[in-house]
Each structure stands twice: as C-alpha cells, then as structure tokens.
Coordinates of N, CA and C in Angstrom, one line a residue:
Q1 N -10.4 9.5 -15.0 CA -10.7 8.3 -14.2 C -9.9 8.3 -12.9
V2 N -10.5 8.1 -11.8 CA -9.8 8.1 -10.5 C -9.1 6.7 -10.5
Q3 N -7.8 6.8 -10.1 CA -7.0 5.6 -9.8 C -6.3 5.7 -8.4
L4 N -6.4 4.7 -7.7 CA -5.8 4.6 -6.4 C -5.0 3.3 -6.3
V5 N -3.7 3.4 -6.1 CA -2.9 2.2 -6.1 C -2.2 2.1 -4.7
E6 N -2.6 1.1 -4.0 CA -2.1 0.9 -2.6 C -1.0 -0.1 -2.7
S7 N 0.0 0.1 -1.8 CA 1.1 -0.9 -1.7 C 1.7 -0.9 -0.3
G8 N 2.6 -1.8 0.0 CA 3.3 -1.9 1.2 C 2.8 -2.9 2.2
G9 N 1.7 -3.6 1.9 CA 1.2 -4.6 2.8 C 2.1 -5.8 2.8
G10 N 1.8 -6.8 3.7 CA 2.5 -8.0 3.8 C 2.2 -8.8 5.0
L11 N 3.0 -9.8 5.3 CA 2.8 -10.6 6.5 C 3.8 -10.1 7.6
V12 N 3.3 -9.8 8.7 CA 4.2 -9.3 9.8 C 3.8 -10.0 11.1
Q13 N 4.7 -10.2 12.0 CA 4.4 -10.7 13.3 C 3.8 -9.7 14.2
P14 N 3.0 -10.1 15.2 CA 2.4 -9.2 16.2 C 3.5 -8.3 16.8
G15 N 3.2 -7.1 16.9 CA 4.2 -6.1 17.4 C 5.1 -5.5 16.3
G16 N 5.0 -6.0 15.1 CA 5.7 -5.4 14.0 C 5.2 -4.2 13.4
S17 N 5.8 -3.7 12.4 CA 5.4 -2.4 11.7 C 5.4 -2.6 10.2
L18 N 4.5 -1.8 9.6 CA 4.5 -1.7 8.2 C 4.2 -0.3 7.8
R19 N 4.6 0.1 6.6 CA 4.2 1.4 6.1 C 3.5 1.3 4.7
L20 N 2.3 1.7 4.7 CA 1.5 1.6 3.5 C 1.6 2.9 2.7
S21 N 1.5 2.8 1.4 CA 1.5 4.0 0.5 C 0.3 3.9 -0.5
C22 N -0.2 5.0 -0.9 CA -1.3 5.0 -1.8 C -1.0 6.2 -2.8
A23 N -0.8 5.8 -4.1 CA -0.6 6.8 -5.1 C -2.0 7.1 -5.8
A24 N -2.4 8.4 -5.8 CA -3.7 8.7 -6.4 C -3.5 9.5 -7.6
S25 N -4.5 9.4 -8.5 CA -4.5 10.2 -9.8 C -6.0 10.3 -10.3
G26 N -6.2 11.2 -11.2 CA -7.5 11.3 -11.8 C -8.4 12.3 -11.0
F27 N -7.9 12.9 -10.0 CA -8.7 14.0 -9.3 C -7.7 14.9 -8.7
T28 N -8.1 16.1 -8.2 CA -7.2 17.1 -7.6 C -7.0 16.7 -6.2
F29 N -5.9 15.9 -6.0 CA -5.6 15.3 -4.7 C -5.5 16.3 -3.6
S30 N -4.9 17.4 -3.9 CA -4.7 18.4 -2.8 C -6.0 19.1 -2.4
S31 N -7.1 18.8 -3.0 CA -8.4 19.4 -2.7 C -9.3 18.5 -1.8
Y32 N -8.8 17.3 -1.5 CA -9.6 16.4 -0.8 C -8.9 15.9 0.5
A33 N -9.7 15.8 1.6 CA -9.3 15.1 2.7 C -9.2 13.6 2.3
M34 N -8.2 12.9 2.9 CA -7.9 11.5 2.5 C -7.9 10.6 3.7
G35 N -8.1 9.4 3.4 CA -8.2 8.4 4.5 C -7.8 7.0 4.1
W36 N -7.5 6.2 5.1 CA -7.2 4.8 5.0 C -8.4 4.0 5.6
Y37 N -8.9 3.1 4.8 CA -10.0 2.2 5.2 C -9.5 0.8 5.2
R38 N -10.2 -0.1 5.9 CA -9.8 -1.5 5.9 C -11.0 -2.3 6.0
Q39 N -10.9 -3.5 5.4 CA -12.0 -4.5 5.4 C -11.4 -5.9 5.8
A40 N -11.9 -6.4 6.9 CA -11.5 -7.7 7.3 C -12.5 -8.7 6.8
P41 N -12.1 -10.0 6.7 CA -13.0 -11.0 6.1 C -14.4 -11.0 6.9
G42 N -15.5 -10.9 6.2 CA -16.8 -11.0 6.8 C -17.2 -9.7 7.5
K43 N -16.4 -8.7 7.4 CA -16.8 -7.4 8.0 C -16.9 -6.3 7.0
K44 N -17.6 -5.2 7.4 CA -17.8 -4.1 6.5 C -16.5 -3.2 6.5
R45 N -16.3 -2.5 5.4 CA -15.2 -1.6 5.3 C -15.3 -0.5 6.3
E46 N -14.3 -0.2 7.0 CA -14.3 0.8 8.0 C -13.1 1.8 7.8
L47 N -13.4 3.1 8.1 CA -12.4 4.1 8.1 C -11.5 4.1 9.3
V48 N -10.2 4.0 9.2 CA -9.4 3.8 10.3 C -8.5 5.1 10.6
A49 N -8.3 5.9 9.5 CA -7.5 7.1 9.7 C -7.8 8.1 8.6
S50 N -7.8 9.3 9.0 CA -8.0 10.4 8.0 C -7.3 11.6 8.3
L51 N -7.0 12.4 7.3 CA -6.4 13.7 7.5 C -6.9 14.7 6.5
T52 N -6.8 16.0 6.9 CA -7.3 17.1 6.2 C -6.4 17.4 5.0
I53 N -6.9 18.3 4.1 CA -6.3 18.7 2.9 C -4.8 19.0 3.1
A54 N -4.5 19.8 4.0 CA -3.1 20.2 4.2 C -2.4 19.3 5.2
G55 N -3.1 18.3 5.7 CA -2.5 17.3 6.7 C -2.4 17.8 8.1
G56 N -3.0 19.0 8.4 CA -2.9 19.5 9.7 C -3.7 18.9 10.8
N57 N -4.8 18.2 10.4 CA -5.7 17.6 11.4 C -5.9 16.1 11.0
T58 N -5.7 15.3 12.0 CA -5.9 13.8 11.7 C -6.9 13.3 12.7
N59 N -7.5 12.2 12.3 CA -8.5 11.4 13.1 C -8.2 10.0 12.9
Y60 N -8.4 9.2 14.0 CA -8.2 7.8 14.0 C -9.3 7.1 14.7
A61 N -9.6 5.9 14.2 CA -10.5 5.0 15.0 C -9.8 4.6 16.3
D62 N -10.7 4.4 17.3 CA -10.1 4.1 18.6 C -9.2 2.8 18.6
S63 N -9.6 1.9 17.7 CA -8.8 0.7 17.7 C -7.4 0.8 17.2
V64 N -7.0 1.9 16.5 CA -5.7 2.1 16.0 C -5.0 3.4 16.6
K65 N -5.7 4.1 17.4 CA -5.2 5.4 18.0 C -3.9 5.1 18.8
G66 N -2.9 5.9 18.5 CA -1.6 5.7 19.2 C -0.7 4.7 18.6
R67 N -1.2 4.0 17.6 CA -0.3 3.0 16.9 C -0.2 3.3 15.4
F68 N -1.1 3.9 14.8 CA -1.1 4.2 13.4 C -0.9 5.8 13.2
T69 N -0.2 6.1 12.1 CA 0.0 7.5 11.8 C -0.2 7.7 10.3
I70 N -1.1 8.6 10.0 CA -1.4 8.9 8.6 C -0.7 10.2 8.2
S71 N -0.2 10.3 7.0 CA 0.4 11.5 6.5 C 0.2 11.5 4.9
R72 N 0.5 12.7 4.4 CA 0.3 12.9 2.9 C 1.4 13.7 2.4
D73 N 1.6 13.6 1.1 CA 2.6 14.4 0.3 C 1.8 14.9 -0.9
N74 N 1.3 16.1 -0.8 CA 0.5 16.6 -1.9 C 1.3 16.8 -3.2
A75 N 2.6 17.0 -3.1 CA 3.4 17.1 -4.3 C 3.5 15.8 -5.1
K76 N 3.4 14.7 -4.3 CA 3.5 13.4 -4.9 C 2.1 12.7 -5.1
N77 N 1.0 13.4 -4.7 CA -0.3 12.8 -4.7 C -0.3 11.4 -4.0
T78 N 0.3 11.4 -2.9 CA 0.4 10.1 -2.1 C 0.0 10.3 -0.7
V79 N -0.6 9.3 -0.2 CA -1.0 9.3 1.3 C -0.3 8.0 1.8
Y80 N 0.1 8.1 3.1 CA 0.8 7.0 3.8 C 0.1 6.6 5.0
L81 N 0.4 5.4 5.5 CA -0.1 4.9 6.8 C 1.0 4.2 7.4
Q82 N 1.6 4.7 8.5 CA 2.6 4.1 9.3 C 1.9 3.3 10.4
M83 N 2.1 2.0 10.4 CA 1.4 1.1 11.3 C 2.4 0.4 12.2
N84 N 2.4 0.7 13.5 CA 3.3 0.2 14.5 C 2.5 -0.7 15.5
S85 N 3.2 -1.5 16.2 CA 2.6 -2.4 17.3 C 1.4 -3.1 16.7
L86 N 1.6 -3.7 15.6 CA 0.5 -4.4 14.9 C -0.1 -5.6 15.7
K87 N -1.4 -5.8 15.6 CA -2.1 -6.8 16.3 C -2.8 -7.7 15.3
P88 N -3.0 -9.0 15.7 CA -3.7 -9.9 14.7 C -5.1 -9.3 14.2
E89 N -5.7 -8.5 15.1 CA -7.0 -7.9 14.7 C -6.8 -6.8 13.6
D90 N -5.6 -6.4 13.3 CA -5.4 -5.4 12.3 C -5.4 -6.1 10.9
T91 N -5.4 -7.4 10.9 CA -5.4 -8.1 9.6 C -6.6 -7.8 8.8
A92 N -6.4 -7.3 7.6 CA -7.4 -6.8 6.7 C -6.8 -6.4 5.3
V93 N -7.7 -6.1 4.4 CA -7.2 -5.4 3.2 C -7.4 -3.9 3.4
Y94 N -6.3 -3.2 3.1 CA -6.3 -1.7 3.4 C -6.4 -1.0 2.1
Y95 N -7.3 0.0 2.1 CA -7.6 0.9 0.9 C -7.4 2.3 1.3
C96 N -7.1 3.2 0.3 CA -7.2 4.6 0.6 C -8.3 5.2 -0.3
N97 N -8.8 6.3 0.1 CA -9.7 7.0 -0.7 C -10.0 8.4 -0.1
A98 N -10.8 9.2 -0.8 CA -11.2 10.5 -0.2 C -12.1 10.2 1.0
V99 N -12.1 11.3 1.8 CA -13.0 11.3 3.0 C -13.9 12.5 2.9
M100 N -15.2 12.2 2.9 CA -16.2 13.3 2.7 C -17.3 13.2 3.8
S101 N -18.0 14.3 4.1 CA -19.1 14.3 5.0 C -20.3 13.5 4.4
G102 N -20.3 13.6 3.0 CA -21.3 12.8 2.3 C -20.7 11.7 1.5
P103 N -21.3 11.2 0.5 CA -20.7 10.2 -0.4 C -19.5 10.7 -1.1
I104 N -18.5 9.8 -1.3 CA -17.4 10.1 -2.2 C -17.9 10.3 -3.6
P105 N -17.4 11.4 -4.3 CA -18.0 11.7 -5.6 C -17.6 10.8 -6.7
W106 N -17.1 9.6 -6.5 CA -16.8 8.6 -7.5 C -16.9 7.2 -6.8
D107 N -17.1 6.2 -7.7 CA -17.2 4.9 -7.2 C -15.9 4.1 -7.2
D108 N -14.9 4.7 -7.6 CA -13.6 3.9 -7.8 C -12.9 3.7 -6.5
W109 N -12.4 2.5 -6.4 CA -11.5 2.0 -5.3 C -10.3 1.3 -5.9
G110 N -9.2 1.3 -5.2 CA -8.1 0.5 -5.7 C -8.2 -0.9 -5.3
Q111 N -7.2 -1.7 -5.6 CA -7.2 -3.1 -5.4 C -6.9 -3.4 -3.9
G112 N -6.4 -2.4 -3.2 CA -6.1 -2.6 -1.8 C -4.8 -3.3 -1.6
T113 N -4.3 -3.3 -0.4 CA -3.1 -4.1 -0.1 C -3.4 -4.9 1.2
Q114 N -3.0 -6.2 1.1 CA -3.3 -7.1 2.2 C -2.3 -7.0 3.3
V115 N -2.8 -6.8 4.5 CA -2.0 -6.8 5.7 C -2.4 -8.0 6.6
T116 N -1.4 -8.9 6.9 CA -1.7 -10.0 7.7 C -0.8 -10.0 8.9
V117 N -1.3 -10.0 10.1 CA -0.5 -10.0 11.3 C -0.7 -11.4 12.0
S118 N 0.3 -12.1 12.0 CA 0.3 -13.5 12.5 C 1.7 -14.0 12.9
S119 N 1.7 -14.8 13.9 CA 3.0 -15.4 14.3 C 3.1 -16.8 13.6

C-alpha cells in the first residue's frame, strides 16, 4: 500500500520560509519522478514542482519559479520542498506524489500539510 506522509507546514509571515518533507513507502520510490502539489480552498489541486528520478531535472509552476526548490533523497525515500519568499497566495494544503505523463498508478494521497502565509 502506498503511503505518503507530508510534514513541515505551518503559519508563516509573508516573505518567510518553510521546508516541507514527504516520506514515501509502498512503491519503488527511486523509479518515479516525484512532485509537490497544492490545493487552495475552492481551487483544484495543482502541480507546483517536480523532479526526475535522479533529481537532475526540475520543473516549476510559473507562480513559484525562483522561490521554491524541490529535491529528493532516494536513500531515504523522501522528497523535499524548500519554499522561500512566501506569499499569501501560497496558502494551501501541500501534497507530494508521483508525477506521470498519464494517471498515477495508484489512488493514494497523504493527508497533506497546511501552509498558511499571513501577517
């Protein structure tokens, strides 16, 4: 069974930083591109950052480019998201999961971690 456990969220002031972590199990982590998704209230879940199996190539949504950095540690089955210069519009629940050209081969998602950017 796939398990994804996100952590590291919290309340931060605009301009602040947070580092999210996601521990994955139940699948061969090192065989999948991974990504961070987020869902704000009333909005659809969106992919904000992804990286390839070895972590050599990354992609970011325009809204976070230059502020967020995704990384992974295949030895620890963990993916990270360093978020700097946070803005109120970054407020959302953040999730990690695989990134595929087609549907992800499982329906499992973690509980997510809440990020709130507010003064």
